[in-house]
Amino acid sequence: MAQSTKKVTDTVPKTSNIEEVVVLGYSKTQTKPQNATASVTISGERLENRPNVSFLQSMQGEVAGLSVSSTSGSPGSAKMDLIIRGVSSINSQSDPLYVIDGMISNATQFRNLNPNDIESSSVLKDAAATAIYGNRGANGVVIINTKRGRYGTRFDVSYNTSIGTSFLPETKYDMASAQELLTIQNRAGLGQGANMTPEQIANYTTNTNWRKQFFRTGITQSHDLQISAGGANLSNYSSVGYMKQDGIVPTTDFQRFTLRNNLMGKSKNNKFNYSLNIGLGHSVRHQLEEETRGDINSNVIQNPLLGSIVGLPTLAPDVYANGQDLLNGIGSDFSNGNNVYVLQDILKGTLPNKLTETSIIANAALSYKITDDLTVGNRTGIDYKYNQRIFARAPWSYLALVVASSSGTEYGGVEDNVKSTDLTFSSITNVSYKKSFGEHTIDLGAYLDYMKVHYEATSGRQNGLNPLNWSFGAGTGWIPFNPATPNIYNPSNSTSKITAGTLAYFGTFDYDYANKYGVSGTVRRDGSYRFTGDNKWATFWAVAGRWNIDKENFMQGSNIDMLKLRASYGTNGNAQVVTAAYGTNPLIVGTNLVRDTNTVGLGYNNNNAVYYTGVIANPDIQWEEISQFNVGLDYMFLNRRLEGSLDYYKKSTDKLYSPINISAITSLYSINGNNGKLQNEGVEASLKYHLFRNSDFKLSVYANTAYNKSKIVDLIQNQTTGSIRNVVGGQLAEWYMIPYVGVNQSNGNLLFLDINGNVTETPDVNRDARATGKNYLPKWVGGFGVNSSYKGFTLDVHFSYQQGAYKYDNQLDYVYDSTTVDGYNVSRELLNAWTANNTNTNVPSLFATNFAYNGNSDRFLKDASFIRLKNVVLGYKVPSEMFGNSGIRGVRVFLQAENLLTFTKWQGFDPEPTFATSTSVYPNMKTVSLGANIDF
């Protein structure tokens, strides 16, 4: 267990801490000295009582080599990016594998998993740890173990509660006030201010802050009741949880109900062991439409994040009471800033949506010791999710009314209803043999792993809603289909069904000699439905070794408590060659890569026909193959006061899933296939030092850091166009930009450098772009902090950081665009734009003729590095004697803040999310909360 993630505990005998158990794949465990893998375990204490819907958000900065980015701060969003040791592919899935209580999870959002139910979470990083998962472990593995009761313990009841407020981060775009914007409009000859006199501008009184109009302070609350008890041969843990989080956008929120029961038992002779884990969850979520629709990310009409910045401050809010008033006032004219009124109408709830998810995660495990050395077991479980998403454009909304008006129909509005069920069945059967003789110990395992996925989805759309009796999601108010006008109020529907599966068998081997030396190995044979022929099956393997140097005779009498050198090498496969959408089961995408498929539909004269889909199948497609070398050092010094680890790794991905160019005579320019090689190389370090450890005062400091650099080793053909390219010898997704060098002092145009280093106003966007040595993925990630306690008080402070990520700030591009000042607000820096009388400036002329090159230049390519005060908790444990015989055993109250401070050069809402461009990313909220833990 990486001690940088554990809170300080009371002083215990030296061997107690060293013999901590490390959780590995398929419920395997090892003591820390015996572990030869690069893995880190995070205590549940680090994750509980945090005001985050998903525990993944709380893992940021906790593990060296793990990059955690919340790509949307919208409550309950599935947009979480976890990257372990760099992105391992150009196009394929790069998310780690998630395992809950020994069973593989079929999606990654975890919005229905209560973080307070988690006992620990382990991150497996090198091939020695992940090869046991074969084709699934190529991008690392995150193992989640939920809480269980303990044998021989009393009946315990705990109640945890918290309530807090969330608010929107500030931006640094330095936007113009109403009078400043009118002045810029006057100089540009555009918009309302074009014909206004200086006196009229000075006396203008409206100055609307659209940020205040569009956003609110959200309330977050949570309540959890936990019950645990254990007898001699039976133990149980049960919990009930509720969470509600309001979004900072009024139309967004999240509610979750959870129920968990973990039962564990054994026979009197300890030969038979069993467990039954059941987790139920139900959540309801309202989200912005841009959460799942990239086509409206830059659409100010539907995006409050963009509208709050560029909405014209010269316009008064709440001018129109409803959609009909707005239609009467502006018709279909969105110019002159009218778009902000459409957005205000939407935020009144005229585009309602609801995402409902019901989930069941259940598994039963049995094991029987045939002899003291030989054990057989099975773990079988299901992961079930039922989702329903309803979206509507209310018939009284402006957008519905304007569409109906423009099409000449009586009724507008639309309602979508999409339902899906995802049932994943898993079964793992194993036989294990462990024998010690003298100073030798061998541990053998054989496994059979079977998984089957059943997925079904239906969707329906109704065009035309009657405002007199339409009710959201009720199916009322639908205008019936009329054969006389078949293209009006025409409903549509679709259905899909997918069955997918994998099968694997593998063996493990562990050998230890005298607790000094150890070797381990894994060989796994994997089969996947996604491929065909000889590519359906593949073999992956890993070997690892360790040397416990502290056990050597020459180390006796030293201040070294543990010093362990370890090394590993192995391979994994990545069968998820097509990236699944956030929160989607990766097994249900890319179902027809190797088989030709045709589509049935209406052809000539509306007759049924079969026609080509436009995608040529490639039967030679196979797994991406990832090989990884790792060498590491774990240490504990000075009676466990100083502890940490150091790792170096080199990871290569071969047979990248990437387009292969073919002759255009085939009607296509490329075909999907395996093409290329990618390398990730890096170092990781973690450190913790216990400064004080007496009965009253404890103080520890810790830090972890990781550096990763990617390199394209091989491709059939380099990318030669676009701002982001993959080129042999360069980084993954490297920015190719034209250098921006300032303003032409003679005419106010923008100046750039061509490929030969000459200054030009008209660069060639393909020829003159060159490698910048930058991409949007951080090179350094990590965290640091302090754990402290004094008598009944505790103070824990945790920072996270990233460095080396460069992103294109197209939001900044927008607010520097003087051609849009008639309809959008701009930066006040445009007041310093070049003119014949103001030539000594770095702001181009309002009339510059070459603004179009901005998107291809590095003018707005900005550093998104940050240091964030991720979490700070001040707690106090009330003395137990204050409660007398009330039945209350203990009370702890705490005040905590999440994402409170961020130190960054990035000017937008949030530098954290993994994105190339910035517009419309729902930022992570700042949250301050007060809570209590009560034990009975």
JSON list of N, CA and C in Angstrom, two decimals, residues 277-323:
[
{"chain": "A", "resi": 277, "resn": "ASN", "atom": "N", "xyz": [-22.52, -10.12, -2.35]},
{"chain": "A", "resi": 277, "resn": "ASN", "atom": "CA", "xyz": [-22.51, -8.66, -2.38]},
{"chain": "A", "resi": 277, "resn": "ASN", "atom": "C", "xyz": [-23.58, -8.16, -3.33]},
{"chain": "A", "resi": 278, "resn": "ILE", "atom": "N", "xyz": [-24.41, -7.27, -2.86]},
{"chain": "A", "resi": 278, "resn": "ILE", "atom": "CA", "xyz": [-25.45, -6.68, -3.69]},
{"chain": "A", "resi": 278, "resn": "ILE", "atom": "C", "xyz": [-25.43, -5.17, -3.51]},
{"chain": "A", "resi": 279, "resn": "GLY", "atom": "N", "xyz": [-25.34, -4.45, -4.62]},
{"chain": "A", "resi": 279, "resn": "GLY", "atom": "CA", "xyz": [-25.41, -3.00, -4.59]},
{"chain": "A", "resi": 279, "resn": "GLY", "atom": "C", "xyz": [-26.49, -2.52, -5.54]},
{"chain": "A", "resi": 280, "resn": "LEU", "atom": "N", "xyz": [-27.44, -1.77, -5.02]},
{"chain": "A", "resi": 280, "resn": "LEU", "atom": "CA", "xyz": [-28.53, -1.22, -5.81]},
{"chain": "A", "resi": 280, "resn": "LEU", "atom": "C", "xyz": [-28.38, 0.30, -5.87]},
{"chain": "A", "resi": 281, "resn": "GLY", "atom": "N", "xyz": [-28.68, 0.85, -7.02]},
{"chain": "A", "resi": 281, "resn": "GLY", "atom": "CA", "xyz": [-28.61, 2.30, -7.17]},
{"chain": "A", "resi": 281, "resn": "GLY", "atom": "C", "xyz": [-29.69, 2.80, -8.10]},
{"chain": "A", "resi": 282, "resn": "HIS", "atom": "N", "xyz": [-30.19, 3.97, -7.78]},
{"chain": "A", "resi": 282, "resn": "HIS", "atom": "CA", "xyz": [-31.16, 4.63, -8.65]},
{"chain": "A", "resi": 282, "resn": "HIS", "atom": "C", "xyz": [-30.83, 6.12, -8.64]},
{"chain": "A", "resi": 283, "resn": "SER", "atom": "N", "xyz": [-30.69, 6.69, -9.82]},
{"chain": "A", "resi": 283, "resn": "SER", "atom": "CA", "xyz": [-30.34, 8.10, -9.90]},
{"chain": "A", "resi": 283, "resn": "SER", "atom": "C", "xyz": [-31.19, 8.79, -10.95]},
{"chain": "A", "resi": 284, "resn": "VAL", "atom": "N", "xyz": [-31.40, 10.07, -10.73]},
{"chain": "A", "resi": 284, "resn": "VAL", "atom": "CA", "xyz": [-32.11, 10.92, -11.67]},
{"chain": "A", "resi": 284, "resn": "VAL", "atom": "C", "xyz": [-31.25, 12.15, -11.91]},
{"chain": "A", "resi": 285, "resn": "ARG", "atom": "N", "xyz": [-31.04, 12.45, -13.19]},
{"chain": "A", "resi": 285, "resn": "ARG", "atom": "CA", "xyz": [-30.10, 13.52, -13.55]},
{"chain": "A", "resi": 285, "resn": "ARG", "atom": "C", "xyz": [-30.71, 14.41, -14.61]},
{"chain": "A", "resi": 286, "resn": "HIS", "atom": "N", "xyz": [-30.54, 15.71, -14.44]},
{"chain": "A", "resi": 286, "resn": "HIS", "atom": "CA", "xyz": [-30.89, 16.68, -15.47]},
{"chain": "A", "resi": 286, "resn": "HIS", "atom": "C", "xyz": [-29.59, 17.35, -15.92]},
{"chain": "A", "resi": 287, "resn": "GLN", "atom": "N", "xyz": [-29.39, 17.42, -17.22]},
{"chain": "A", "resi": 287, "resn": "GLN", "atom": "CA", "xyz": [-28.12, 17.88, -17.75]},
{"chain": "A", "resi": 287, "resn": "GLN", "atom": "C", "xyz": [-28.35, 18.91, -18.84]},
{"chain": "A", "resi": 288, "resn": "LEU", "atom": "N", "xyz": [-27.27, 19.61, -19.19]},
{"chain": "A", "resi": 288, "resn": "LEU", "atom": "CA", "xyz": [-27.30, 20.48, -20.36]},
{"chain": "A", "resi": 288, "resn": "LEU", "atom": "C", "xyz": [-27.27, 19.63, -21.61]},
{"chain": "A", "resi": 289, "resn": "GLU", "atom": "N", "xyz": [-27.91, 20.10, -22.65]},
{"chain": "A", "resi": 289, "resn": "GLU", "atom": "CA", "xyz": [-27.96, 19.33, -23.89]},
{"chain": "A", "resi": 289, "resn": "GLU", "atom": "C", "xyz": [-26.57, 19.18, -24.50]},
{"chain": "A", "resi": 290, "resn": "GLU", "atom": "N", "xyz": [-25.67, 20.15, -24.25]},
{"chain": "A", "resi": 290, "resn": "GLU", "atom": "CA", "xyz": [-24.33, 20.04, -24.82]},
{"chain": "A", "resi": 290, "resn": "GLU", "atom": "C", "xyz": [-23.50, 18.92, -24.18]},
{"chain": "A", "resi": 291, "resn": "GLU", "atom": "N", "xyz": [-23.98, 18.35, -23.10]},
{"chain": "A", "resi": 291, "resn": "GLU", "atom": "CA", "xyz": [-23.27, 17.25, -22.45]},
{"chain": "A", "resi": 291, "resn": "GLU", "atom": "C", "xyz": [-23.06, 16.08, -23.41]},
{"chain": "A", "resi": 292, "resn": "THR", "atom": "N", "xyz": [-24.04, 15.84, -24.26]},
{"chain": "A", "resi": 292, "resn": "THR", "atom": "CA", "xyz": [-23.95, 14.71, -25.19]},
{"chain": "A", "resi": 292, "resn": "THR", "atom": "C", "xyz": [-24.04, 15.14, -26.64]},
{"chain": "A", "resi": 293, "resn": "ARG", "atom": "N", "xyz": [-24.06, 16.44, -26.91]},
{"chain": "A", "resi": 293, "resn": "ARG", "atom": "CA", "xyz": [-24.16, 16.92, -28.29]},
{"chain": "A", "resi": 293, "resn": "ARG", "atom": "C", "xyz": [-23.03, 17.91, -28.57]},
{"chain": "A", "resi": 294, "resn": "GLY", "atom": "N", "xyz": [-21.99, 17.42, -29.23]},
{"chain": "A", "resi": 294, "resn": "GLY", "atom": "CA", "xyz": [-20.87, 18.28, -29.56]},
{"chain": "A", "resi": 294, "resn": "GLY", "atom": "C", "xyz": [-21.19, 19.34, -30.58]},
{"chain": "A", "resi": 295, "resn": "ASP", "atom": "N", "xyz": [-22.29, 19.15, -31.33]},
{"chain": "A", "resi": 295, "resn": "ASP", "atom": "CA", "xyz": [-22.60, 20.10, -32.39]},
{"chain": "A", "resi": 295, "resn": "ASP", "atom": "C", "xyz": [-23.11, 21.43, -31.86]},
{"chain": "A", "resi": 296, "resn": "ILE", "atom": "N", "xyz": [-23.43, 21.53, -30.56]},
{"chain": "A", "resi": 296, "resn": "ILE", "atom": "CA", "xyz": [-23.89, 22.81, -30.04]},
{"chain": "A", "resi": 296, "resn": "ILE", "atom": "C", "xyz": [-22.92, 23.40, -29.02]},
{"chain": "A", "resi": 297, "resn": "ASN", "atom": "N", "xyz": [-21.70, 22.85, -28.96]},
{"chain": "A", "resi": 297, "resn": "ASN", "atom": "CA", "xyz": [-20.71, 23.36, -28.01]},
{"chain": "A", "resi": 297, "resn": "ASN", "atom": "C", "xyz": [-20.41, 24.84, -28.22]},
{"chain": "A", "resi": 298, "resn": "SER", "atom": "N", "xyz": [-20.40, 25.28, -29.47]},
{"chain": "A", "resi": 298, "resn": "SER", "atom": "CA", "xyz": [-20.10, 26.68, -29.77]},
{"chain": "A", "resi": 298, "resn": "SER", "atom": "C", "xyz": [-21.36, 27.46, -30.11]},
{"chain": "A", "resi": 299, "resn": "ASN", "atom": "N", "xyz": [-22.50, 26.93, -29.72]},
{"chain": "A", "resi": 299, "resn": "ASN", "atom": "CA", "xyz": [-23.78, 27.55, -30.03]},
{"chain": "A", "resi": 299, "resn": "ASN", "atom": "C", "xyz": [-24.25, 28.36, -28.83]},
{"chain": "A", "resi": 300, "resn": "VAL", "atom": "N", "xyz": [-24.12, 29.68, -28.92]},
{"chain": "A", "resi": 300, "resn": "VAL", "atom": "CA", "xyz": [-24.47, 30.54, -27.79]},
{"chain": "A", "resi": 300, "resn": "VAL", "atom": "C", "xyz": [-25.94, 30.47, -27.47]},
{"chain": "A", "resi": 301, "resn": "ILE", "atom": "N", "xyz": [-26.77, 30.05, -28.42]},
{"chain": "A", "resi": 301, "resn": "ILE", "atom": "CA", "xyz": [-28.21, 29.97, -28.19]},
{"chain": "A", "resi": 301, "resn": "ILE", "atom": "C", "xyz": [-28.56, 28.89, -27.15]},
{"chain": "A", "resi": 302, "resn": "GLN", "atom": "N", "xyz": [-27.76, 27.82, -27.06]},
{"chain": "A", "resi": 302, "resn": "GLN", "atom": "CA", "xyz": [-28.07, 26.73, -26.14]},
{"chain": "A", "resi": 302, "resn": "GLN", "atom": "C", "xyz": [-27.01, 26.50, -25.08]},
{"chain": "A", "resi": 303, "resn": "ASN", "atom": "N", "xyz": [-25.98, 27.32, -25.05]},
{"chain": "A", "resi": 303, "resn": "ASN", "atom": "CA", "xyz": [-24.86, 27.06, -24.16]},
{"chain": "A", "resi": 303, "resn": "ASN", "atom": "C", "xyz": [-24.66, 28.21, -23.18]},
{"chain": "A", "resi": 304, "resn": "PRO", "atom": "N", "xyz": [-25.10, 28.07, -21.92]},
{"chain": "A", "resi": 304, "resn": "PRO", "atom": "CA", "xyz": [-24.95, 29.17, -20.97]},
{"chain": "A", "resi": 304, "resn": "PRO", "atom": "C", "xyz": [-23.51, 29.47, -20.59]},
{"chain": "A", "resi": 305, "resn": "LEU", "atom": "N", "xyz": [-22.62, 28.46, -20.68]},
{"chain": "A", "resi": 305, "resn": "LEU", "atom": "CA", "xyz": [-21.22, 28.69, -20.36]},
{"chain": "A", "resi": 305, "resn": "LEU", "atom": "C", "xyz": [-20.60, 29.68, -21.33]},
{"chain": "A", "resi": 306, "resn": "LEU", "atom": "N", "xyz": [-20.97, 29.56, -22.59]},
{"chain": "A", "resi": 306, "resn": "LEU", "atom": "CA", "xyz": [-20.49, 30.50, -23.60]},
{"chain": "A", "resi": 306, "resn": "LEU", "atom": "C", "xyz": [-21.28, 31.80, -23.53]},
{"chain": "A", "resi": 307, "resn": "GLY", "atom": "N", "xyz": [-22.60, 31.68, -23.36]},
{"chain": "A", "resi": 307, "resn": "GLY", "atom": "CA", "xyz": [-23.44, 32.88, -23.33]},
{"chain": "A", "resi": 307, "resn": "GLY", "atom": "C", "xyz": [-23.15, 33.80, -22.18]},
{"chain": "A", "resi": 308, "resn": "SER", "atom": "N", "xyz": [-22.74, 33.25, -21.04]},
{"chain": "A", "resi": 308, "resn": "SER", "atom": "CA", "xyz": [-22.45, 34.10, -19.88]},
{"chain": "A", "resi": 308, "resn": "SER", "atom": "C", "xyz": [-21.24, 34.99, -20.12]},
{"chain": "A", "resi": 309, "resn": "ILE", "atom": "N", "xyz": [-20.38, 34.58, -21.04]},
{"chain": "A", "resi": 309, "resn": "ILE", "atom": "CA", "xyz": [-19.18, 35.36, -21.33]},
{"chain": "A", "resi": 309, "resn": "ILE", "atom": "C", "xyz": [-19.43, 36.36, -22.45]},
{"chain": "A", "resi": 310, "resn": "VAL", "atom": "N", "xyz": [-20.08, 35.92, -23.53]},
{"chain": "A", "resi": 310, "resn": "VAL", "atom": "CA", "xyz": [-20.20, 36.76, -24.72]},
{"chain": "A", "resi": 310, "resn": "VAL", "atom": "C", "xyz": [-21.56, 37.42, -24.88]},
{"chain": "A", "resi": 311, "resn": "GLY", "atom": "N", "xyz": [-22.48, 37.17, -23.93]},
{"chain": "A", "resi": 311, "resn": "GLY", "atom": "CA", "xyz": [-23.76, 37.87, -24.00]},
{"chain": "A", "resi": 311, "resn": "GLY", "atom": "C", "xyz": [-23.56, 39.37, -23.91]},
{"chain": "A", "resi": 312, "resn": "LEU", "atom": "N", "xyz": [-24.29, 40.12, -24.72]},
{"chain": "A", "resi": 312, "resn": "LEU", "atom": "CA", "xyz": [-24.11, 41.58, -24.75]},
{"chain": "A", "resi": 312, "resn": "LEU", "atom": "C", "xyz": [-24.55, 42.21, -23.43]},
{"chain": "A", "resi": 313, "resn": "PRO", "atom": "N", "xyz": [-23.66, 42.91, -22.73]},
{"chain": "A", "resi": 313, "resn": "PRO", "atom": "CA", "xyz": [-24.06, 43.58, -21.49]},
{"chain": "A", "resi": 313, "resn": "PRO", "atom": "C", "xyz": [-24.97, 44.77, -21.72]},
{"chain": "A", "resi": 314, "resn": "THR", "atom": "N", "xyz": [-25.08, 45.19, -22.98]},
{"chain": "A", "resi": 314, "resn": "THR", "atom": "CA", "xyz": [-25.93, 46.34, -23.31]},
{"chain": "A", "resi": 314, "resn": "THR", "atom": "C", "xyz": [-27.41, 45.99, -23.33]},
{"chain": "A", "resi": 315, "resn": "LEU", "atom": "N", "xyz": [-27.73, 44.68, -23.26]},
{"chain": "A", "resi": 315, "resn": "LEU", "atom": "CA", "xyz": [-29.12, 44.24, -23.30]},
{"chain": "A", "resi": 315, "resn": "LEU", "atom": "C", "xyz": [-29.62, 43.99, -21.88]},
{"chain": "A", "resi": 316, "resn": "ALA", "atom": "N", "xyz": [-30.84, 44.44, -21.62]},
{"chain": "A", "resi": 316, "resn": "ALA", "atom": "CA", "xyz": [-31.45, 44.20, -20.32]},
{"chain": "A", "resi": 316, "resn": "ALA", "atom": "C", "xyz": [-32.00, 42.79, -20.26]},
{"chain": "A", "resi": 317, "resn": "PRO", "atom": "N", "xyz": [-31.95, 42.13, -19.09]},
{"chain": "A", "resi": 317, "resn": "PRO", "atom": "CA", "xyz": [-32.48, 40.77, -18.97]},
{"chain": "A", "resi": 317, "resn": "PRO", "atom": "C", "xyz": [-33.99, 40.78, -18.80]},
{"chain": "A", "resi": 318, "resn": "ASP", "atom": "N", "xyz": [-34.59, 39.60, -18.99]},
{"chain": "A", "resi": 318, "resn": "ASP", "atom": "CA", "xyz": [-36.01, 39.39, -18.70]},
{"chain": "A", "resi": 318, "resn": "ASP", "atom": "C", "xyz": [-36.92, 40.36, -19.43]},
{"chain": "A", "resi": 319, "resn": "VAL", "atom": "N", "xyz": [-36.57, 40.67, -20.67]},
{"chain": "A", "resi": 319, "resn": "VAL", "atom": "CA", "xyz": [-37.41, 41.56, -21.48]},
{"chain": "A", "resi": 319, "resn": "VAL", "atom": "C", "xyz": [-38.65, 40.81, -21.96]},
{"chain": "A", "resi": 320, "resn": "TYR", "atom": "N", "xyz": [-38.50, 39.51, -22.22]},
{"chain": "A", "resi": 320, "resn": "TYR", "atom": "CA", "xyz": [-39.59, 38.71, -22.77]},
{"chain": "A", "resi": 320, "resn": "TYR", "atom": "C", "xyz": [-40.02, 37.67, -21.74]},
{"chain": "A", "resi": 321, "resn": "ALA", "atom": "N", "xyz": [-41.32, 37.62, -21.47]},
{"chain": "A", "resi": 321, "resn": "ALA", "atom": "CA", "xyz": [-41.83, 36.77, -20.41]},
{"chain": "A", "resi": 321, "resn": "ALA", "atom": "C", "xyz": [-41.82, 35.30, -20.79]},
{"chain": "A", "resi": 322, "resn": "ASN", "atom": "N", "xyz": [-42.00, 35.00, -22.08]},
{"chain": "A", "resi": 322, "resn": "ASN", "atom": "CA", "xyz": [-42.08, 33.61, -22.49]},
{"chain": "A", "resi": 322, "resn": "ASN", "atom": "C", "xyz": [-41.69, 33.49, -23.96]},
{"chain": "A", "resi": 323, "resn": "GLY", "atom": "N", "xyz": [-41.75, 32.27, -24.49]},
{"chain": "A", "resi": 323, "resn": "GLY", "atom": "CA", "xyz": [-41.33, 32.02, -25.85]},
{"chain": "A", "resi": 323, "resn": "GLY", "atom": "C", "xyz": [-42.15, 32.78, -26.87]}
]
